XYZ file of C-alpha atoms in Angstrom:
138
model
C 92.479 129.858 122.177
C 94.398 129.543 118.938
C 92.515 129.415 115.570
C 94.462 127.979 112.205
C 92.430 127.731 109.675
C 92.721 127.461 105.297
C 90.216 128.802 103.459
C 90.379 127.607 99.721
C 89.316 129.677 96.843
C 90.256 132.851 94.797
C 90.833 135.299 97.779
C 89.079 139.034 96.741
C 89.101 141.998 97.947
C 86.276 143.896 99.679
C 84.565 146.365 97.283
C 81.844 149.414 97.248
C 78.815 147.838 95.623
C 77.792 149.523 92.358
C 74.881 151.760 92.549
C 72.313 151.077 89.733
C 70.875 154.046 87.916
C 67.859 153.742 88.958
C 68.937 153.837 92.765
C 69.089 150.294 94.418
C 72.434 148.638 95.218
C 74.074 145.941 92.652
C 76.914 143.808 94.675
C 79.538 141.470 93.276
C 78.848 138.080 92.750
C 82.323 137.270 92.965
C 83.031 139.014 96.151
C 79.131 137.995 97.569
C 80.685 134.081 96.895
C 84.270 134.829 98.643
C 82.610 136.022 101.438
C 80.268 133.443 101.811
C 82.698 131.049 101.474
C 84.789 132.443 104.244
C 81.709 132.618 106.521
C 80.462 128.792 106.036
C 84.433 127.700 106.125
C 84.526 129.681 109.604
C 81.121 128.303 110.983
C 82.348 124.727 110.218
C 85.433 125.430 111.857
C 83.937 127.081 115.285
C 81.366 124.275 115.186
C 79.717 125.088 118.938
C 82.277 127.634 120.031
C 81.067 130.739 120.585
C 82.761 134.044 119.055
C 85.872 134.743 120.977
C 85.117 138.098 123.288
C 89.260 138.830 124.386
C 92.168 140.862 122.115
C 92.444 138.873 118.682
C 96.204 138.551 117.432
C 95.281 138.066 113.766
C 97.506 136.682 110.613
C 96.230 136.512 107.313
C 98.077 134.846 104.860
C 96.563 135.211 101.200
C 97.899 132.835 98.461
C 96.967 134.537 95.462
C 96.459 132.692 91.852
C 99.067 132.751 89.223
C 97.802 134.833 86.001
C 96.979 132.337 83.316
C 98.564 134.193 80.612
C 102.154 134.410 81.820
C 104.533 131.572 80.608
C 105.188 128.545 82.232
C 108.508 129.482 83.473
C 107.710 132.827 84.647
C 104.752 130.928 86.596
C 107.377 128.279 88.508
C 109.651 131.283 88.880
C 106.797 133.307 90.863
C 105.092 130.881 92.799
C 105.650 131.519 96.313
C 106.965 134.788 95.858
C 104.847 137.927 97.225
C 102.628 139.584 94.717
C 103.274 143.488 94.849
C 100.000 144.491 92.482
C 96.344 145.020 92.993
C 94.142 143.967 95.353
C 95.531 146.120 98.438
C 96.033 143.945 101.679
C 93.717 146.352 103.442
C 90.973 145.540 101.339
C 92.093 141.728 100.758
C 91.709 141.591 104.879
C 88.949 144.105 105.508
C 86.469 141.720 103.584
C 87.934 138.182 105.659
C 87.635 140.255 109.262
C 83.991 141.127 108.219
C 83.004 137.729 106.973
C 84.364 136.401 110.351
C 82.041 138.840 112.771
C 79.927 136.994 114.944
C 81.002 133.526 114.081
C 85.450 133.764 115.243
C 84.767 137.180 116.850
C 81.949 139.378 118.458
C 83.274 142.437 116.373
C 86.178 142.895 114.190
C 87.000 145.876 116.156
C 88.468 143.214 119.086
C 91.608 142.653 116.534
C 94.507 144.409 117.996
C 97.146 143.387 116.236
C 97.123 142.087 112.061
C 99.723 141.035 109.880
C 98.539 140.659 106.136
C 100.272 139.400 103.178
C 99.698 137.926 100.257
C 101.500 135.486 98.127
C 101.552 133.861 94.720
C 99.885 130.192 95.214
C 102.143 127.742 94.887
C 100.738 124.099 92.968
C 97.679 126.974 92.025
C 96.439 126.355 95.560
C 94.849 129.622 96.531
C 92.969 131.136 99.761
C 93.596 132.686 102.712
C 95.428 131.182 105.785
C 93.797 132.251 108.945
C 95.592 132.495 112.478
C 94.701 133.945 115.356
C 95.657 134.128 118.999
C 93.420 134.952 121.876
C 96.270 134.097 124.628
C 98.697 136.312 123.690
C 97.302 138.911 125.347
C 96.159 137.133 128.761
């Protein structure tokens, strides 16, 4: 089974929710919507399938937006390029694998192999390409 997939939207990372001063947890709205986003984009594209029980080869390709404040020309120059600063790829991918439990996979623990990177957005198309191969390990 082979699973190709775009999820559009400002890819973010996965993040320790705040603790409030008066105990309770406070998560990130922004991170609470990626995630969601990720989830309903991956139920829509499973559709009746059920969550894939083998080995999961898994690529994640995150296209990453362009900072508003740099200059046109550095922004042409960059797109496409791969983006060296914050978020980390671990945590970029740790919050897509998670989203994707139970609905692509049973656990996220069935990835064996992942290849992560992440990209400037080119024509400020950003989100995460999502591939991943159950048969190369059958």
């Amino acid at each position: 089974m082979l699973i190709d997939m775009f999820v559009a939207g400002d890819p973010m990372p996965d993040q320790r929710p705040r603790v409030a001063k008066r105990g309770g947890i406070i998560p990130n709205p922004r991170v609470a919507e990626w995630k969601s986003t990720v989830q309903l984009e991956g139920i829509r594209y499973m559709g009746v399938m059920s969550p894939m029980i083998d080995p999961v080869d898994l690529s994640l390709a995150f296209h990453m937006p362009i900072p508003l404040s740099w200059a046109a020309a550095k922004k042409r120059e960059c797109a496409g390029t791969a983006k060296t600063s914050k978020p980390d790829v671990d945590n970029l991918a740790k919050l897509v694998m998670d989203a994707l439990n139970t609905i692509m996979w049973q656990d996220d623990a069935q990835i064996a192999r992942l290849t992560v990177s992440k990209y400037y957005a080119n024509d400020n198309i950003t989100g995460v390409q999502i591939y991943a191969d159950m048969d190369l390990w059958s």
